Amino acid sequence: MTSNDFSSAQGTPRHDLESSPAATVSAGPGPGPAPEDLLRRLRARGATDPVTHVERVPARAGVPAPWPPWASAELRAAFATRGVVAPWQHQAEAANLAYEGQHVVVATGTASGKSLAYQLPALATLLADPRATVLYLAPTKALAADQLRAVAALELEGVRPACYDGDTPRAEREWIRKHSRFVLTNPDMLHHGILPGHAQWSGFLRRLAYVVIDECHTYRGVFGSHVAHVLRRLRRQCARFGATPVFVLASATSGDPATTGGRLTGLPVTAVTEDASPRGGVTFALWEPPLLPPEAGSAAPVPPQAIGSPSVPPQAIGEHDDLRQVRRSALRETADLLADTVAEGVRTLAFVRSRKGAEVVAANARRSLDEAVPGLGDRVAAYRGGYLREERRELERALLHGDLLGLASTNALELGVDLVGLDAVLICGYPGTRASLWQQAGRAGRSGQEALAVLVARDDPLDTYLVHHPEAIFGAPVEATVLDPANPYVLAPQLACAAVEAPLTPADLALFGDGAKEAVDELVAAGALRQRPTGWYWRHRERPEVDLRGEGGAPVCVVESSTGRLLGTVDGGSSHFLLHPGAVHLHQGVSYVVDDLDLADGCALVHAEEPDWSTHARDVTDLSVVSVRSYVDAGPVGMFLGEVDVTSQVVSYQRRRIATGEVIDTRPLDLPTRELRTVAVWFTLSPQSLALAGVQPADVPGALHAAEHAAIGLLPLMATCDRWDIGGLSTAVHPDTEAPTVFVYDGQPGGAGFAERAYGTASAWLRATRDAIAECGCETGCPSCVQSPKCGNGNNPLSKPDAIRVLDVVLANLPD
């Protein structure tokens, strides 16, 4: 028996509101109750106290610094019009380093004013040198547009800031290339538009003084690895035109930002990490939903014909609705909390991990509010990726102006909108990293006032572990961003793109780092490059197609079949699970059923319907070992890191009653197979060691299966990933290892660095996994320890006590 547990999702970024000694935040609605009073009222509404820990994050006074001497009077006056009378100390330190020509990353907290740290040297240079230019890169178009508004508001003569992205009208593009001196764009446009057209951008690149990389912590995994090479291609073109720009990076608080910045840019980077901005106090509560009565927590078991295991993205299941619930759903708990805070007049943002979950939370909160005060539900809405641009802008405006008091959002709301200054933030489920947790919590707080943040735990091994081990949140450093520019599945395509822009030379290979020569040789052998005495030349007429974000292809449009109306989009990698024929698709609280999925044309036709059932895609998966990079021989235990081939296919979907979880039927699907070569970490155990530990042969599959689920759930403690970025498979005898084996693999071609991190911290990772299982109060296993929301085997077989025995064997033999 094998089980698979995989999916991937890309994280999305957030923009901080400008902070300065005199900056203020829009107050919005009138003040509600104090955070401590609000939390006391929320806690008192249930029969039992759901709060496991309350952390008091104290307020902090700001430390201002004088304006740098090179900042002109004109520039200081422009900032003064925005309420900035002087920079904070960390802003001045980073700005001075950049102005002196040092590459720098400023890594400080939410709303600490990181934008001033790069605006100050960049704008000072533009004012002093009328020929200089600046390139600003953001992970999203919305963030670039937000920064454009901030720079344009300064009204500095001659700067001529402009956004250059996919939404820029073609009539404006030529003007921007010729006349704008502060161009704001994103890595995708740099990759697809600017670098391929470098000849048209020669004047801009020749005078390039600064490259600003905002929210650089979001460049992780495969996306970050691609962006690292896009930046190297930019440096290469600048050097050809005689320019050596200074790189200024802005990041949320992260572990080792200097090293991460260096890996991203390929340059030595100095880090500024001491946050000198003022901060209001935050009351941070860890909230565990209450246990359900036994009869309420049961759901219909998954039948044995549901073979395989779904690589279901988080959007596909709003909550662990395919599991036997032990605790009240985090979605329902968050919806109730959102309704309660809105009823108190508290402006609240609820972060929800999935698109479907955001819709569900908003709908439930609206229903509760309307039952209490008819019409009050109109003050709550949902917000997520996939909405049309006009819908998103209207929701942002409504929240900023107080028309909305509550918003249930995926982290799509972090796309460049100034929303710092809310009264409270609800976080429905651990967002995957401590860095993301603090970013989201940092949305609460107005102008130094007190704020409330609540983490509502899901029935999940990691969430349960964290709410009972608060030191893992409040006493642990923020994770380092993981990216791997040497990934051959990233490096080779990027070298091909560079060769299209200009023939590669031996000197260029050093710029692209380890593995570049081997990748070029492979491209030559494949007929993509031709070697000549002057370098390596691209042989084809068309450019190579490279997906920077690793989303599995172009977005699929969701179209209402009766009207032809475009409802939104779903990324290509998720379409097999979210938009298969028969799937239920939610949009703005309205249910649609998919009639047809045309992958070739990237279109799904749907019709409006309110069925009393939900859909759950299933796939079958196979894994084979390609090579071993490294291993530890620990007697009866082996720990390995290497390449694997993963083959998966969505083969069916279940329809289940929404009210009871009862399985109505399982329907077949005919979708293409997907293949993935990636990096995995795996451990093997000898059958003798398992027998000595008391694991009977018949119980080995359930023991390994449970250990695999929990290990995937706890890996985000060690790496900047969440369980949707990684997959797993366990088997009592794998044909390649000839032993009981548990695999955990990255969900991106060539790997994303997560498996390497797991291998390097194996003892600590598996120790936390073992503790999470052992400390769970259930008897036979539950979503809080060994059940998985993604398991295609219906979480069967699972053996909680035997999983502890398996991990005890591994930890007893594996060196620290």
Short mmCIF file of N, CA and C in Angstrom, two decimals, residues 561-653:
data_model
loop_
_atom_site.label_atom_id
_atom_site.label_comp_id
_atom_site.label_asym_id
_atom_site.label_seq_id
_atom_site.Cartn_x
_atom_site.Cartn_y
_atom_site.Cartn_z
N SER A 561 -20.97 29.65 -19.28
CA SER A 561 -21.30 29.18 -20.62
C SER A 561 -22.52 29.88 -21.20
N SER A 562 -23.49 30.24 -20.39
CA SER A 562 -24.73 30.83 -20.92
C SER A 562 -24.56 32.27 -21.37
N THR A 563 -23.61 32.99 -20.77
CA THR A 563 -23.45 34.41 -21.07
C THR A 563 -22.12 34.76 -21.70
N GLY A 564 -21.12 33.86 -21.59
CA GLY A 564 -19.78 34.17 -22.07
C GLY A 564 -19.01 35.09 -21.14
N ARG A 565 -19.56 35.33 -19.94
CA ARG A 565 -18.90 36.24 -18.98
C ARG A 565 -17.69 35.58 -18.35
N LEU A 566 -16.58 36.31 -18.32
CA LEU A 566 -15.36 35.82 -17.66
C LEU A 566 -15.51 36.02 -16.16
N LEU A 567 -15.49 34.93 -15.40
CA LEU A 567 -15.61 35.01 -13.94
C LEU A 567 -14.27 35.25 -13.27
N GLY A 568 -13.23 34.65 -13.81
CA GLY A 568 -11.91 34.76 -13.20
C GLY A 568 -10.98 33.75 -13.83
N THR A 569 -9.88 33.46 -13.14
CA THR A 569 -8.89 32.51 -13.65
C THR A 569 -8.43 31.58 -12.54
N VAL A 570 -7.87 30.45 -12.95
CA VAL A 570 -7.24 29.49 -12.04
C VAL A 570 -5.91 29.11 -12.67
N ASP A 571 -4.84 29.03 -11.87
CA ASP A 571 -3.54 28.71 -12.45
C ASP A 571 -3.56 27.31 -13.04
N GLY A 572 -2.73 27.13 -14.08
CA GLY A 572 -2.74 25.89 -14.82
C GLY A 572 -2.44 24.67 -13.98
N GLY A 573 -1.55 24.81 -13.00
CA GLY A 573 -1.19 23.67 -12.17
C GLY A 573 -2.31 23.16 -11.31
N SER A 574 -3.30 24.02 -11.02
CA SER A 574 -4.42 23.62 -10.17
C SER A 574 -5.65 23.20 -10.96
N SER A 575 -5.62 23.43 -12.27
CA SER A 575 -6.85 23.26 -13.05
C SER A 575 -7.36 21.83 -13.04
N HIS A 576 -6.47 20.82 -13.02
CA HIS A 576 -6.93 19.43 -13.01
C HIS A 576 -7.79 19.13 -11.78
N PHE A 577 -7.50 19.81 -10.68
CA PHE A 577 -8.19 19.53 -9.43
C PHE A 577 -9.39 20.43 -9.20
N LEU A 578 -9.28 21.69 -9.65
CA LEU A 578 -10.32 22.66 -9.35
C LEU A 578 -11.36 22.79 -10.45
N LEU A 579 -10.98 22.47 -11.69
CA LEU A 579 -11.86 22.74 -12.82
C LEU A 579 -12.14 21.52 -13.68
N HIS A 580 -11.98 20.33 -13.13
CA HIS A 580 -12.31 19.14 -13.90
C HIS A 580 -13.82 19.12 -14.16
N PRO A 581 -14.25 18.44 -15.22
CA PRO A 581 -15.69 18.35 -15.47
C PRO A 581 -16.44 17.82 -14.25
N GLY A 582 -17.47 18.53 -13.86
CA GLY A 582 -18.24 18.15 -12.68
C GLY A 582 -17.83 18.84 -11.41
N ALA A 583 -16.71 19.57 -11.41
CA ALA A 583 -16.22 20.22 -10.19
C ALA A 583 -17.13 21.37 -9.80
N VAL A 584 -17.25 21.61 -8.50
CA VAL A 584 -17.97 22.77 -7.98
C VAL A 584 -16.97 23.90 -7.79
N HIS A 585 -17.25 25.05 -8.38
CA HIS A 585 -16.35 26.21 -8.34
C HIS A 585 -17.09 27.37 -7.69
N LEU A 586 -16.46 27.99 -6.67
CA LEU A 586 -17.07 29.12 -5.96
C LEU A 586 -16.49 30.43 -6.49
N HIS A 587 -17.37 31.42 -6.67
CA HIS A 587 -16.91 32.76 -7.05
C HIS A 587 -17.84 33.78 -6.42
N GLN A 588 -17.28 34.61 -5.53
CA GLN A 588 -18.04 35.65 -4.82
C GLN A 588 -19.29 35.08 -4.16
N GLY A 589 -19.12 33.89 -3.55
CA GLY A 589 -20.20 33.27 -2.82
C GLY A 589 -21.21 32.54 -3.67
N VAL A 590 -21.03 32.56 -4.99
CA VAL A 590 -21.96 31.87 -5.90
C VAL A 590 -21.30 30.57 -6.37
N SER A 591 -22.07 29.48 -6.37
CA SER A 591 -21.56 28.18 -6.80
C SER A 591 -21.79 27.98 -8.29
N TYR A 592 -20.79 27.42 -8.95
CA TYR A 592 -20.88 27.05 -10.35
C TYR A 592 -20.41 25.61 -10.48
N VAL A 593 -20.94 24.90 -11.47
CA VAL A 593 -20.51 23.54 -11.77
C VAL A 593 -19.84 23.55 -13.14
N VAL A 594 -18.68 22.90 -13.23
CA VAL A 594 -17.91 22.90 -14.47
C VAL A 594 -18.54 21.93 -15.47
N ASP A 595 -18.81 22.45 -16.68
CA ASP A 595 -19.35 21.62 -17.76
C ASP A 595 -18.24 20.99 -18.59
N ASP A 596 -17.19 21.78 -18.85
CA ASP A 596 -16.14 21.29 -19.74
C ASP A 596 -14.83 22.00 -19.41
N LEU A 597 -13.73 21.25 -19.49
CA LEU A 597 -12.39 21.81 -19.30
C LEU A 597 -11.59 21.57 -20.57
N ASP A 598 -11.21 22.65 -21.24
CA ASP A 598 -10.40 22.57 -22.45
C ASP A 598 -9.00 23.05 -22.11
N LEU A 599 -8.10 22.10 -21.83
CA LEU A 599 -6.75 22.45 -21.43
C LEU A 599 -5.97 23.08 -22.57
N ALA A 600 -6.24 22.66 -23.80
CA ALA A 600 -5.52 23.21 -24.94
C ALA A 600 -5.80 24.70 -25.11
N ASP A 601 -7.06 25.09 -24.94
CA ASP A 601 -7.43 26.50 -25.09
C ASP A 601 -7.39 27.26 -23.77
N GLY A 602 -7.14 26.55 -22.66
CA GLY A 602 -7.08 27.22 -21.36
C GLY A 602 -8.41 27.81 -20.94
N CYS A 603 -9.49 27.04 -21.06
CA CYS A 603 -10.82 27.58 -20.77
C CYS A 603 -11.67 26.51 -20.10
N ALA A 604 -12.40 26.90 -19.07
CA ALA A 604 -13.37 26.03 -18.41
C ALA A 604 -14.74 26.69 -18.50
N LEU A 605 -15.72 25.95 -19.02
CA LEU A 605 -17.08 26.45 -19.12
C LEU A 605 -17.88 25.98 -17.91
N VAL A 606 -18.62 26.90 -17.28
CA VAL A 606 -19.35 26.58 -16.06
C VAL A 606 -20.78 27.12 -16.16
N HIS A 607 -21.64 26.56 -15.33
CA HIS A 607 -22.99 27.11 -15.19
C HIS A 607 -23.32 27.27 -13.72
N ALA A 608 -24.14 28.25 -13.40
CA ALA A 608 -24.52 28.51 -12.01
C ALA A 608 -25.41 27.38 -11.50
N GLU A 609 -25.09 26.89 -10.31
CA GLU A 609 -25.86 25.82 -9.68
C GLU A 609 -25.51 25.80 -8.20
N GLU A 610 -26.49 25.48 -7.35
CA GLU A 610 -26.27 25.40 -5.91
C GLU A 610 -26.48 23.96 -5.46
N PRO A 611 -25.55 23.05 -5.77
CA PRO A 611 -25.74 21.65 -5.39
C PRO A 611 -25.57 21.46 -3.89
N ASP A 612 -26.13 20.37 -3.36
CA ASP A 612 -25.96 20.08 -1.93
C ASP A 612 -24.78 19.14 -1.71
N TRP A 613 -23.88 19.11 -2.69
CA TRP A 613 -22.70 18.27 -2.57
C TRP A 613 -21.46 19.06 -2.97
N SER A 614 -20.31 18.58 -2.50
CA SER A 614 -19.01 19.15 -2.86
C SER A 614 -18.24 18.10 -3.65
N THR A 615 -17.18 18.53 -4.33
CA THR A 615 -16.39 17.61 -5.16
C THR A 615 -14.95 17.56 -4.66
N HIS A 616 -14.34 16.38 -4.82
CA HIS A 616 -12.99 16.13 -4.31
C HIS A 616 -12.25 15.27 -5.32
N ALA A 617 -11.25 15.86 -5.99
CA ALA A 617 -10.50 15.15 -7.02
C ALA A 617 -9.55 14.15 -6.39
N ARG A 618 -9.29 13.07 -7.12
CA ARG A 618 -8.39 12.02 -6.66
C ARG A 618 -7.38 11.71 -7.75
N ASP A 619 -6.16 11.40 -7.36
CA ASP A 619 -5.19 10.99 -8.35
C ASP A 619 -4.42 9.77 -7.86
N VAL A 620 -3.74 9.12 -8.77
CA VAL A 620 -2.86 8.00 -8.45
C VAL A 620 -1.44 8.44 -8.76
N THR A 621 -0.50 7.98 -7.96
CA THR A 621 0.87 8.46 -8.05
C THR A 621 1.85 7.32 -7.94
N ASP A 622 2.95 7.45 -8.68
CA ASP A 622 4.05 6.50 -8.61
C ASP A 622 5.34 7.29 -8.48
N LEU A 623 6.33 6.71 -7.81
CA LEU A 623 7.60 7.38 -7.59
C LEU A 623 8.74 6.40 -7.80
N SER A 624 9.78 6.86 -8.49
CA SER A 624 10.98 6.03 -8.67
C SER A 624 12.21 6.87 -8.38
N VAL A 625 13.23 6.24 -7.81
CA VAL A 625 14.47 6.92 -7.47
C VAL A 625 15.35 7.00 -8.71
N VAL A 626 15.83 8.20 -9.01
CA VAL A 626 16.72 8.40 -10.16
C VAL A 626 18.18 8.35 -9.74
N SER A 627 18.52 9.07 -8.65
CA SER A 627 19.90 9.10 -8.18
C SER A 627 19.93 9.52 -6.73
N VAL A 628 21.04 9.24 -6.08
CA VAL A 628 21.24 9.61 -4.68
C VAL A 628 22.36 10.64 -4.61
N ARG A 629 22.06 11.79 -4.05
CA ARG A 629 23.08 12.84 -3.89
C ARG A 629 23.91 12.63 -2.64
N SER A 630 23.22 12.27 -1.57
CA SER A 630 23.90 12.14 -0.28
C SER A 630 23.11 11.18 0.58
N TYR A 631 23.78 10.52 1.51
CA TYR A 631 23.06 9.61 2.40
C TYR A 631 23.82 9.46 3.71
N VAL A 632 23.07 9.04 4.71
CA VAL A 632 23.63 8.74 6.03
C VAL A 632 23.29 7.29 6.33
N ASP A 633 24.31 6.48 6.55
CA ASP A 633 24.13 5.07 6.93
C ASP A 633 24.11 5.00 8.44
N ALA A 634 22.94 4.78 9.01
CA ALA A 634 22.78 4.74 10.47
C ALA A 634 22.31 3.36 10.91
N GLY A 635 23.01 2.34 10.47
CA GLY A 635 22.68 0.98 10.87
C GLY A 635 21.37 0.54 10.24
N PRO A 636 20.37 0.28 11.05
CA PRO A 636 19.09 -0.15 10.50
C PRO A 636 18.31 0.96 9.80
N VAL A 637 18.80 2.18 9.89
CA VAL A 637 18.13 3.35 9.32
C VAL A 637 19.04 3.99 8.28
N GLY A 638 18.45 4.38 7.17
CA GLY A 638 19.17 5.14 6.16
C GLY A 638 18.43 6.43 5.87
N MET A 639 19.17 7.53 5.74
CA MET A 639 18.59 8.82 5.38
C MET A 639 19.20 9.26 4.07
N PHE A 640 18.37 9.61 3.08
CA PHE A 640 18.85 9.85 1.73
C PHE A 640 18.33 11.18 1.19
N LEU A 641 19.13 11.74 0.28
CA LEU A 641 18.72 12.92 -0.49
C LEU A 641 19.06 12.64 -1.94
N GLY A 642 18.10 12.85 -2.84
CA GLY A 642 18.39 12.57 -4.23
C GLY A 642 17.26 12.97 -5.15
N GLU A 643 17.43 12.63 -6.45
CA GLU A 643 16.43 12.94 -7.46
C GLU A 643 15.44 11.78 -7.58
N VAL A 644 14.19 12.14 -7.83
CA VAL A 644 13.14 11.13 -8.02
C VAL A 644 12.25 11.56 -9.18
N ASP A 645 11.61 10.60 -9.79
CA ASP A 645 10.57 10.85 -10.80
C ASP A 645 9.22 10.55 -10.18
N VAL A 646 8.31 11.52 -10.26
CA VAL A 646 6.96 11.36 -9.72
C VAL A 646 5.97 11.46 -10.89
N THR A 647 5.13 10.46 -11.02
CA THR A 647 4.11 10.44 -12.05
C THR A 647 2.74 10.43 -11.38
N SER A 648 1.87 11.35 -11.79
CA SER A 648 0.55 11.42 -11.18
C SER A 648 -0.51 11.70 -12.24
N GLN A 649 -1.72 11.27 -11.96
CA GLN A 649 -2.83 11.49 -12.87
C GLN A 649 -4.12 11.58 -12.07
N VAL A 650 -4.89 12.63 -12.30
CA VAL A 650 -6.22 12.74 -11.70
C VAL A 650 -7.13 11.76 -12.42
N VAL A 651 -7.67 10.81 -11.68
CA VAL A 651 -8.42 9.72 -12.30
C VAL A 651 -9.90 9.72 -11.94
N SER A 652 -10.28 10.45 -10.89
CA SER A 652 -11.69 10.43 -10.49
C SER A 652 -11.96 11.57 -9.53
N TYR A 653 -13.23 11.75 -9.21
CA TYR A 653 -13.59 12.68 -8.15
C TYR A 653 -14.81 12.13 -7.42
#
